[in-house]
């Protein structure tokens, strides 16, 4: 994992509700909720401590609100829209000289298409995968799908060793695209079910430049 990496994503406030002009970067800047201002604030908090950034475009537990879906795509919904993924990557590239890696969703038909879009937007590399869209179960007493918080249910993200085969396939697809189309000039970080050195070796053999570890740390600490 890259030292000093911060992670930023497009939050719920980072959208436009209509009106206003556009700034030099082509983003509407009419009020404090504009993507340009919100992105600047997010970056200003991250840059002083970071050597690189991870741009999460793939969180499955952030569904698109139904009111204005064209303006309020968040999480994996943004990562499934290649045009929007490229646009957001370009916003970040315009605001920082630090290298950043676009963290991609596996919940998409072609992860290579998503990777191409992020690289066109200015990402220095790619990270895959984020968690897999899932419902962990159904409470047979309340009859509510899980996870359920204060009576509200939303799909969550499944991770851990069971997702490794999926992660390996997505990493292999991205590595092939980077090698054949980009001359191997971009970095690729492998994520998903890495618990041992052998797990890490599998990702590296399929083309990842490094790996990231998360779930096993929770269970081991």
PDB file of C-alpha atoms in Angstrom:
ATOM      1  CA  UNK A   1       0.000   0.000   0.000  1.00  0.00           C
ATOM      2  CA  UNK A   2       1.357   3.414  -0.850  1.00  0.00           C
ATOM      3  CA  UNK A   3       2.589   5.368   2.172  1.00  0.00           C
ATOM      4  CA  UNK A   4       0.599   8.442   3.101  1.00  0.00           C
ATOM      5  CA  UNK A   5      -2.308   7.688   0.780  1.00  0.00           C
ATOM      6  CA  UNK A   6      -5.482   9.627   1.532  1.00  0.00           C
ATOM      7  CA  UNK A   7      -8.884   8.652   0.145  1.00  0.00           C
ATOM      8  CA  UNK A   8     -11.475  11.006  -1.221  1.00  0.00           C
ATOM      9  CA  UNK A   9     -14.827  10.400  -2.814  1.00  0.00           C
ATOM     10  CA  UNK A  10     -17.718  12.380  -4.177  1.00  0.00           C
ATOM     11  CA  UNK A  11     -19.946  13.064  -1.188  1.00  0.00           C
ATOM     12  CA  UNK A  12     -23.697  13.648  -1.168  1.00  0.00           C
ATOM     13  CA  UNK A  13     -23.251  17.401  -0.953  1.00  0.00           C
ATOM     14  CA  UNK A  14     -21.016  17.488  -4.011  1.00  0.00           C
ATOM     15  CA  UNK A  15     -23.653  18.135  -6.643  1.00  0.00           C
ATOM     16  CA  UNK A  16     -25.436  21.022  -8.258  1.00  0.00           C
ATOM     17  CA  UNK A  17     -29.116  21.775  -7.655  1.00  0.00           C
ATOM     18  CA  UNK A  18     -29.511  24.002 -10.712  1.00  0.00           C
ATOM     19  CA  UNK A  19     -28.498  27.439 -11.872  1.00  0.00           C
ATOM     20  CA  UNK A  20     -25.185  29.176 -11.537  1.00  0.00           C
ATOM     21  CA  UNK A  21     -22.288  29.676 -13.866  1.00  0.00           C
ATOM     22  CA  UNK A  22     -19.264  27.568 -14.582  1.00  0.00           C
ATOM     23  CA  UNK A  23     -15.754  28.062 -13.346  1.00  0.00           C
ATOM     24  CA  UNK A  24     -12.560  27.801 -15.336  1.00  0.00           C
ATOM     25  CA  UNK A  25     -12.566  24.038 -14.880  1.00  0.00           C
ATOM     26  CA  UNK A  26     -16.018  23.707 -16.433  1.00  0.00           C
ATOM     27  CA  UNK A  27     -17.684  22.827 -13.127  1.00  0.00           C
ATOM     28  CA  UNK A  28     -20.670  24.769 -11.859  1.00  0.00           C
ATOM     29  CA  UNK A  29     -19.669  26.983  -8.947  1.00  0.00           C
ATOM     30  CA  UNK A  30     -22.849  28.777  -7.886  1.00  0.00           C
ATOM     31  CA  UNK A  31     -22.772  27.839  -4.176  1.00  0.00           C
ATOM     32  CA  UNK A  32     -20.954  25.959  -1.436  1.00  0.00           C
ATOM     33  CA  UNK A  33     -22.337  22.613  -2.625  1.00  0.00           C
ATOM     34  CA  UNK A  34     -20.663  22.811  -6.048  1.00  0.00           C
ATOM     35  CA  UNK A  35     -18.318  19.967  -7.031  1.00  0.00           C
ATOM     36  CA  UNK A  36     -15.481  22.438  -7.593  1.00  0.00           C
ATOM     37  CA  UNK A  37     -15.602  23.945  -4.102  1.00  0.00           C
ATOM     38  CA  UNK A  38     -16.340  20.664  -2.338  1.00  0.00           C
ATOM     39  CA  UNK A  39     -13.497  18.973  -4.174  1.00  0.00           C
ATOM     40  CA  UNK A  40     -11.126  21.805  -3.272  1.00  0.00           C
ATOM     41  CA  UNK A  41     -12.061  21.500   0.391  1.00  0.00           C
ATOM     42  CA  UNK A  42     -11.616  17.724   0.355  1.00  0.00           C
ATOM     43  CA  UNK A  43      -8.231  18.007  -1.292  1.00  0.00           C
ATOM     44  CA  UNK A  44      -7.038  20.747   1.043  1.00  0.00           C
ATOM     45  CA  UNK A  45      -7.610  18.430   3.995  1.00  0.00           C
ATOM     46  CA  UNK A  46      -5.749  15.565   2.344  1.00  0.00           C
ATOM     47  CA  UNK A  47      -2.799  17.143   0.587  1.00  0.00           C
ATOM     48  CA  UNK A  48      -0.819  18.292   3.617  1.00  0.00           C
ATOM     49  CA  UNK A  49      -0.394  14.705   4.849  1.00  0.00           C
ATOM     50  CA  UNK A  50      -0.469  12.721   1.612  1.00  0.00           C
ATOM     51  CA  UNK A  51       2.059  11.651  -0.956  1.00  0.00           C
ATOM     52  CA  UNK A  52      -0.677  10.198  -3.143  1.00  0.00           C
ATOM     53  CA  UNK A  53      -4.442   9.875  -3.177  1.00  0.00           C
ATOM     54  CA  UNK A  54      -6.954   7.079  -3.601  1.00  0.00           C
ATOM     55  CA  UNK A  55     -10.087   8.271  -5.378  1.00  0.00           C
ATOM     56  CA  UNK A  56     -12.971   6.006  -4.409  1.00  0.00           C
ATOM     57  CA  UNK A  57     -15.474   5.756  -7.250  1.00  0.00           C
ATOM     58  CA  UNK A  58     -17.019   2.507  -6.168  1.00  0.00           C
ATOM     59  CA  UNK A  59     -18.635   2.313  -2.722  1.00  0.00           C
ATOM     60  CA  UNK A  60     -21.726   0.062  -3.030  1.00  0.00           C
ATOM     61  CA  UNK A  61     -23.457   1.425   0.086  1.00  0.00           C
ATOM     62  CA  UNK A  62     -23.969   4.850  -1.527  1.00  0.00           C
ATOM     63  CA  UNK A  63     -26.952   4.359  -3.863  1.00  0.00           C
ATOM     64  CA  UNK A  64     -28.029   7.099  -6.228  1.00  0.00           C
ATOM     65  CA  UNK A  65     -30.878   9.135  -4.686  1.00  0.00           C
ATOM     66  CA  UNK A  66     -33.991   8.952  -6.890  1.00  0.00           C
ATOM     67  CA  UNK A  67     -34.672  12.712  -7.012  1.00  0.00           C
ATOM     68  CA  UNK A  68     -32.082  13.770  -9.597  1.00  0.00           C
ATOM     69  CA  UNK A  69     -30.196  10.652 -10.654  1.00  0.00           C
ATOM     70  CA  UNK A  70     -28.369  12.422 -13.471  1.00  0.00           C
ATOM     71  CA  UNK A  71     -26.872  14.923 -11.012  1.00  0.00           C
ATOM     72  CA  UNK A  72     -26.440  12.872  -7.860  1.00  0.00           C
ATOM     73  CA  UNK A  73     -24.681   9.642  -8.807  1.00  0.00           C
ATOM     74  CA  UNK A  74     -22.480   8.558  -5.943  1.00  0.00           C
ATOM     75  CA  UNK A  75     -20.325   5.593  -5.044  1.00  0.00           C
ATOM     76  CA  UNK A  76     -20.602   2.623  -7.386  1.00  0.00           C
ATOM     77  CA  UNK A  77     -23.271   4.381  -9.481  1.00  0.00           C
ATOM     78  CA  UNK A  78     -20.612   6.917 -10.415  1.00  0.00           C
ATOM     79  CA  UNK A  79     -18.066   4.180 -11.040  1.00  0.00           C
ATOM     80  CA  UNK A  80     -20.494   2.434 -13.388  1.00  0.00           C
ATOM     81  CA  UNK A  81     -20.850   5.538 -15.563  1.00  0.00           C
ATOM     82  CA  UNK A  82     -17.644   5.819 -17.582  1.00  0.00           C
ATOM     83  CA  UNK A  83     -18.335   9.365 -18.753  1.00  0.00           C
ATOM     84  CA  UNK A  84     -18.893  10.574 -15.194  1.00  0.00           C
ATOM     85  CA  UNK A  85     -15.925   8.570 -13.926  1.00  0.00           C
ATOM     86  CA  UNK A  86     -13.682  10.306 -16.450  1.00  0.00           C
ATOM     87  CA  UNK A  87     -15.122  13.708 -15.560  1.00  0.00           C
ATOM     88  CA  UNK A  88     -14.561  13.297 -11.817  1.00  0.00           C
ATOM     89  CA  UNK A  89     -11.032  12.007 -12.412  1.00  0.00           C
ATOM     90  CA  UNK A  90     -10.385  15.120 -14.475  1.00  0.00           C
ATOM     91  CA  UNK A  91     -11.668  17.331 -11.620  1.00  0.00           C
ATOM     92  CA  UNK A  92      -9.124  15.770  -9.272  1.00  0.00           C
ATOM     93  CA  UNK A  93      -6.304  15.953 -11.821  1.00  0.00           C
ATOM     94  CA  UNK A  94      -7.017  19.660 -12.273  1.00  0.00           C
ATOM     95  CA  UNK A  95      -6.828  20.333  -8.531  1.00  0.00           C
ATOM     96  CA  UNK A  96      -3.710  18.467  -7.449  1.00  0.00           C
ATOM     97  CA  UNK A  97      -0.253  17.595  -8.719  1.00  0.00           C
ATOM     98  CA  UNK A  98      -0.198  14.512  -6.507  1.00  0.00           C
ATOM     99  CA  UNK A  99      -0.621  11.163  -8.246  1.00  0.00           C
ATOM    100  CA  UNK A 100      -3.938   9.481  -7.567  1.00  0.00           C
ATOM    101  CA  UNK A 101      -5.316   6.004  -8.089  1.00  0.00           C
ATOM    102  CA  UNK A 102      -8.943   5.475  -9.098  1.00  0.00           C
ATOM    103  CA  UNK A 103     -10.528   2.742  -6.980  1.00  0.00           C
ATOM    104  CA  UNK A 104     -12.898   0.822  -9.242  1.00  0.00           C
ATOM    105  CA  UNK A 105     -16.088  -1.101  -8.611  1.00  0.00           C
ATOM    106  CA  UNK A 106     -16.363  -4.791  -9.535  1.00  0.00           C
ATOM    107  CA  UNK A 107     -20.108  -4.275 -10.012  1.00  0.00           C
ATOM    108  CA  UNK A 108     -19.758  -3.461 -13.693  1.00  0.00           C
ATOM    109  CA  UNK A 109     -19.757  -5.443 -16.929  1.00  0.00           C
ATOM    110  CA  UNK A 110     -16.334  -4.259 -18.112  1.00  0.00           C
ATOM    111  CA  UNK A 111     -13.886  -3.083 -15.465  1.00  0.00           C
ATOM    112  CA  UNK A 112     -11.406  -2.368 -18.268  1.00  0.00           C
ATOM    113  CA  UNK A 113     -13.764   0.262 -19.711  1.00  0.00           C
ATOM    114  CA  UNK A 114     -13.955   1.928 -16.302  1.00  0.00           C
ATOM    115  CA  UNK A 115     -10.175   1.821 -16.020  1.00  0.00           C
ATOM    116  CA  UNK A 116      -9.740   3.439 -19.426  1.00  0.00           C
ATOM    117  CA  UNK A 117     -12.095   6.257 -18.417  1.00  0.00           C
ATOM    118  CA  UNK A 118     -10.216   6.966 -15.194  1.00  0.00           C
ATOM    119  CA  UNK A 119      -6.862   7.028 -16.981  1.00  0.00           C
ATOM    120  CA  UNK A 120      -8.214   9.358 -19.659  1.00  0.00           C
ATOM    121  CA  UNK A 121      -9.339  11.663 -16.869  1.00  0.00           C
ATOM    122  CA  UNK A 122      -5.847  11.852 -15.412  1.00  0.00           C
ATOM    123  CA  UNK A 123      -5.540   9.036 -12.872  1.00  0.00           C
ATOM    124  CA  UNK A 124      -1.954   7.877 -12.393  1.00  0.00           C
ATOM    125  CA  UNK A 125      -3.087   4.346 -11.722  1.00  0.00           C
ATOM    126  CA  UNK A 126      -5.957   2.054 -10.827  1.00  0.00           C
ATOM    127  CA  UNK A 127      -6.957   0.123  -7.716  1.00  0.00           C
ATOM    128  CA  UNK A 128      -9.298  -2.860  -7.830  1.00  0.00           C
ATOM    129  CA  UNK A 129     -11.520  -4.035  -6.429  1.00  0.00           C
ATOM    130  CA  UNK A 130     -13.837  -2.307  -4.026  1.00  0.00           C
ATOM    131  CA  UNK A 131     -16.434  -4.423  -2.236  1.00  0.00           C
ATOM    132  CA  UNK A 132     -19.161  -6.401  -3.988  1.00  0.00           C
ATOM    133  CA  UNK A 133     -22.766  -5.245  -3.875  1.00  0.00           C
ATOM    134  CA  UNK A 134     -24.626  -7.591  -1.539  1.00  0.00           C
ATOM    135  CA  UNK A 135     -27.398  -8.253   0.967  1.00  0.00           C
ATOM    136  CA  UNK A 136     -25.929 -10.140   3.886  1.00  0.00           C
ATOM    137  CA  UNK A 137     -29.163 -11.894   4.816  1.00  0.00           C
ATOM    138  CA  UNK A 138     -32.764 -11.469   5.949  1.00  0.00           C
ATOM    139  CA  UNK A 139     -33.812 -11.209   9.596  1.00  0.00           C
ATOM    140  CA  UNK A 140     -36.546 -13.834   9.839  1.00  0.00           C
ATOM    141  CA  UNK A 141     -38.050 -12.156  12.910  1.00  0.00           C
ATOM    142  CA  UNK A 142     -38.353  -8.639  11.499  1.00  0.00           C
ATOM    143  CA  UNK A 143     -38.445  -9.805   7.843  1.00  0.00           C
ATOM    144  CA  UNK A 144     -36.026  -7.013   6.979  1.00  0.00           C
ATOM    145  CA  UNK A 145     -33.010  -7.476   4.695  1.00  0.00           C
ATOM    146  CA  UNK A 146     -29.636  -6.937   6.314  1.00  0.00           C
ATOM    147  CA  UNK A 147     -27.779  -4.755   7.030  1.00  0.00           C
ATOM    148  CA  UNK A 148     -30.558  -2.768   8.715  1.00  0.00           C
ATOM    149  CA  UNK A 149     -29.921   0.411  10.689  1.00  0.00           C
ATOM    150  CA  UNK A 150     -32.782   2.127  12.521  1.00  0.00           C
ATOM    151  CA  UNK A 151     -35.300   0.382  10.292  1.00  0.00           C
ATOM    152  CA  UNK A 152     -33.619   1.362   7.019  1.00  0.00           C
ATOM    153  CA  UNK A 153     -31.983  -1.157   4.722  1.00  0.00           C
ATOM    154  CA  UNK A 154     -29.489  -0.621   1.925  1.00  0.00           C
ATOM    155  CA  UNK A 155     -27.225  -3.031   0.047  1.00  0.00           C
ATOM    156  CA  UNK A 156     -23.794  -3.255   1.593  1.00  0.00           C
ATOM    157  CA  UNK A 157     -20.346  -4.201   0.404  1.00  0.00           C
ATOM    158  CA  UNK A 158     -19.101  -7.796   0.706  1.00  0.00           C
ATOM    159  CA  UNK A 159     -15.391  -8.316   1.238  1.00  0.00           C
ATOM    160  CA  UNK A 160     -12.912 -10.795   2.664  1.00  0.00           C
ATOM    161  CA  UNK A 161     -11.315 -13.982   1.322  1.00  0.00           C
ATOM    162  CA  UNK A 162     -14.430 -15.062  -0.624  1.00  0.00           C
ATOM    163  CA  UNK A 163     -14.052 -12.147  -3.054  1.00  0.00           C
ATOM    164  CA  UNK A 164     -10.458 -12.961  -4.026  1.00  0.00           C
ATOM    165  CA  UNK A 165     -11.289 -14.962  -7.187  1.00  0.00           C
ATOM    166  CA  UNK A 166     -13.411 -12.073  -8.453  1.00  0.00           C
ATOM    167  CA  UNK A 167     -10.699  -9.570  -7.554  1.00  0.00           C
ATOM    168  CA  UNK A 168      -8.049 -11.619  -9.336  1.00  0.00           C
ATOM    169  CA  UNK A 169     -10.123 -11.705 -12.520  1.00  0.00           C
ATOM    170  CA  UNK A 170     -10.703  -7.933 -12.458  1.00  0.00           C
ATOM    171  CA  UNK A 171      -7.028  -7.234 -11.768  1.00  0.00           C
ATOM    172  CA  UNK A 172      -5.996  -9.508 -14.640  1.00  0.00           C
ATOM    173  CA  UNK A 173      -8.361  -7.664 -17.006  1.00  0.00           C
ATOM    174  CA  UNK A 174      -7.013  -4.267 -15.943  1.00  0.00           C
ATOM    175  CA  UNK A 175      -3.392  -5.412 -16.129  1.00  0.00           C
ATOM    176  CA  UNK A 176      -3.962  -6.680 -19.663  1.00  0.00           C
ATOM    177  CA  UNK A 177      -5.509  -3.387 -20.709  1.00  0.00           C
ATOM    178  CA  UNK A 178      -2.694  -1.331 -19.161  1.00  0.00           C
ATOM    179  CA  UNK A 179      -0.022  -3.468 -20.805  1.00  0.00           C
ATOM    180  CA  UNK A 180      -1.560  -3.748 -24.269  1.00  0.00           C
ATOM    181  CA  UNK A 181      -3.042  -0.261 -24.621  1.00  0.00           C
ATOM    182  CA  UNK A 182      -0.999   1.952 -22.307  1.00  0.00           C
ATOM    183  CA  UNK A 183       2.435   0.411 -22.622  1.00  0.00           C
ATOM    184  CA  UNK A 184       2.453  -0.560 -18.963  1.00  0.00           C
ATOM    185  CA  UNK A 185       2.968   3.067 -17.941  1.00  0.00           C
ATOM    186  CA  UNK A 186       0.275   3.138 -15.257  1.00  0.00           C
ATOM    187  CA  UNK A 187       0.245   1.497 -11.833  1.00  0.00           C
ATOM    188  CA  UNK A 188      -2.241  -1.119 -10.638  1.00  0.00           C
ATOM    189  CA  UNK A 189      -3.025  -1.899  -7.013  1.00  0.00           C
ATOM    190  CA  UNK A 190      -4.689  -5.228  -6.189  1.00  0.00           C
ATOM    191  CA  UNK A 191      -7.367  -5.374  -3.499  1.00  0.00           C
ATOM    192  CA  UNK A 192      -9.697  -8.120  -2.336  1.00  0.00           C
ATOM    193  CA  UNK A 193      -9.162 -11.043   0.014  1.00  0.00           C
ATOM    194  CA  UNK A 194      -5.434 -10.555   0.553  1.00  0.00           C
ATOM    195  CA  UNK A 195      -4.584 -12.297   3.832  1.00  0.00           C
ATOM    196  CA  UNK A 196      -1.214 -13.995   3.252  1.00  0.00           C
ATOM    197  CA  UNK A 197       1.960 -13.569   1.284  1.00  0.00           C
ATOM    198  CA  UNK A 198       0.720 -16.249  -1.101  1.00  0.00           C
ATOM    199  CA  UNK A 199      -2.431 -14.213  -1.750  1.00  0.00           C
ATOM    200  CA  UNK A 200      -0.323 -11.157  -2.522  1.00  0.00           C
ATOM    201  CA  UNK A 201       1.899 -13.174  -4.863  1.00  0.00           C
ATOM    202  CA  UNK A 202      -1.142 -14.233  -6.903  1.00  0.00           C
ATOM    203  CA  UNK A 203      -2.125 -10.613  -7.495  1.00  0.00           C
ATOM    204  CA  UNK A 204       1.436  -9.658  -8.409  1.00  0.00           C
ATOM    205  CA  UNK A 205       1.706 -12.559 -10.859  1.00  0.00           C
ATOM    206  CA  UNK A 206      -1.470 -11.381 -12.589  1.00  0.00           C
ATOM    207  CA  UNK A 207      -0.064  -7.892 -13.116  1.00  0.00           C
ATOM    208  CA  UNK A 208      -0.648  -5.863  -9.950  1.00  0.00           C
ATOM    209  CA  UNK A 209       2.221  -3.616  -8.881  1.00  0.00           C
ATOM    210  CA  UNK A 210       1.258  -3.785  -5.209  1.00  0.00           C
ATOM    211  CA  UNK A 211      -1.571  -4.981  -2.968  1.00  0.00           C
ATOM    212  CA  UNK A 212      -3.702  -3.500  -0.219  1.00  0.00           C
ATOM    213  CA  UNK A 213      -4.853  -5.246   2.952  1.00  0.00           C
ATOM    214  CA  UNK A 214      -7.890  -4.383   5.069  1.00  0.00           C
ATOM    215  CA  UNK A 215     -10.291  -7.045   6.383  1.00  0.00           C
ATOM    216  CA  UNK A 216      -7.678  -9.374   7.858  1.00  0.00           C
ATOM    217  CA  UNK A 217      -6.354  -6.472   9.926  1.00  0.00           C
ATOM    218  CA  UNK A 218      -9.736  -6.137  11.671  1.00  0.00           C
ATOM    219  CA  UNK A 219      -9.882  -9.822  12.476  1.00  0.00           C
ATOM    220  CA  UNK A 220      -6.263  -9.966  13.604  1.00  0.00           C
ATOM    221  CA  UNK A 221      -6.167  -6.864  15.783  1.00  0.00           C
TER     222      UNK A 221
END
